[in-house]
Tab-separated table of C-alpha atoms in Angstrom:
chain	number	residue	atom	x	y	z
A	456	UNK	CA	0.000	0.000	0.000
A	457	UNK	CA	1.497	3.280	-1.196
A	458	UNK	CA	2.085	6.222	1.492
A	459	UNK	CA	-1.075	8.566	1.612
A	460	UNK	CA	1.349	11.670	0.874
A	461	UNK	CA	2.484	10.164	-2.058
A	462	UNK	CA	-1.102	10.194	-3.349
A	463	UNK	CA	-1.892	13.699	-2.300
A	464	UNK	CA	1.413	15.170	-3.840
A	465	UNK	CA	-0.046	14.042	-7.306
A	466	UNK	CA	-3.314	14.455	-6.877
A	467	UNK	CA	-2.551	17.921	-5.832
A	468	UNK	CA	-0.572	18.886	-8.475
A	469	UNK	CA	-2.880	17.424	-11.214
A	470	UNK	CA	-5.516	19.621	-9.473
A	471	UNK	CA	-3.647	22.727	-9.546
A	472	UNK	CA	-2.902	21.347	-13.222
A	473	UNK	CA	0.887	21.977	-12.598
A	474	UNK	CA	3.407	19.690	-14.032
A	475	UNK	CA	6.265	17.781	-12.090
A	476	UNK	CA	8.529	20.083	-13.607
A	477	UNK	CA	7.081	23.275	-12.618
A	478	UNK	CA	6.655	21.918	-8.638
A	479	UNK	CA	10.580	20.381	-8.660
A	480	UNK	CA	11.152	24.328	-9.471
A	481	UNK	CA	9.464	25.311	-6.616
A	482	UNK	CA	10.926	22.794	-4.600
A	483	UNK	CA	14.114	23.654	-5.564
A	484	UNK	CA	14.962	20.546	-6.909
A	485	UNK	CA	14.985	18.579	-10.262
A	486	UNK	CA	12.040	17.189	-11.919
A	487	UNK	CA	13.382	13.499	-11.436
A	488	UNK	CA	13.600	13.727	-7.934
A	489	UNK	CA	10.285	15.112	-7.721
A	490	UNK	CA	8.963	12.117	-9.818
A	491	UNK	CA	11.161	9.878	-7.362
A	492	UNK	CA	8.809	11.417	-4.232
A	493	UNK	CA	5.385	10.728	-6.653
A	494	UNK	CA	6.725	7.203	-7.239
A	495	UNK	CA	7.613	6.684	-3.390
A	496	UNK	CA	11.362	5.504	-4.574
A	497	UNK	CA	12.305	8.649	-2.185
A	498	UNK	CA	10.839	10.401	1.096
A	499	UNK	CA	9.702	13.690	0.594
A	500	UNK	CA	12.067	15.735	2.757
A	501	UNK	CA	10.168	17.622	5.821
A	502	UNK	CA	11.441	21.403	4.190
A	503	UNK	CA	9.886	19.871	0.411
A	504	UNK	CA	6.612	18.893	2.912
A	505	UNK	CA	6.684	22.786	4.804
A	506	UNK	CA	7.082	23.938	0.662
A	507	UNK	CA	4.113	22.607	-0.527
A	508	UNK	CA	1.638	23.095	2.437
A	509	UNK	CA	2.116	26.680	2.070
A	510	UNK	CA	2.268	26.633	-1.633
A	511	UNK	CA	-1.152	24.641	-1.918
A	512	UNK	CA	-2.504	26.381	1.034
A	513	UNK	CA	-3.077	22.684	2.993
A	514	UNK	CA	-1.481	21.138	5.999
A	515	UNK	CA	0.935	18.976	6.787
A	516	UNK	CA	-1.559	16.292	8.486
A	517	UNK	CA	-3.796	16.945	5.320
A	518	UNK	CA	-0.490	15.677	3.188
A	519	UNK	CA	0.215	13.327	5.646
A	520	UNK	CA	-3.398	11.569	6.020
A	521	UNK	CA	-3.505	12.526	9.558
């Protein structure tokens, strides 16, 4: 069973129709590693998590499946 974040992360970013590229930017990291946290082949780092709470306007336990 895949992580519930790793759900959310995509299904936010197809909602805000943005494209892996375009959140690795914001992220401050490369597109591939942002695929790599989609794909759950990496943990999302806690300041990429603190990133994308405030850039979606959700929280962490929201992200999390808290």
């Amino acid at each position: 069973m895949e992580a519930t974040y790793i759900k959310r992360i995509r299904d936010l970013r197809e909602d805000h129709d943005k494209t892996q590229k375009q959140i690795a930017d914001i992220l401050g990291t490369s597109q591939t590693m942002y695929a790599r946290y989609e794909r759950g082949a990496n943990e999302l780092p806690l300041r990429h998590l603190v990133k994308l709470c405030r850039y979606y306007g959700v929280s962490a336990d929201y992200i999390l499946g808290i």
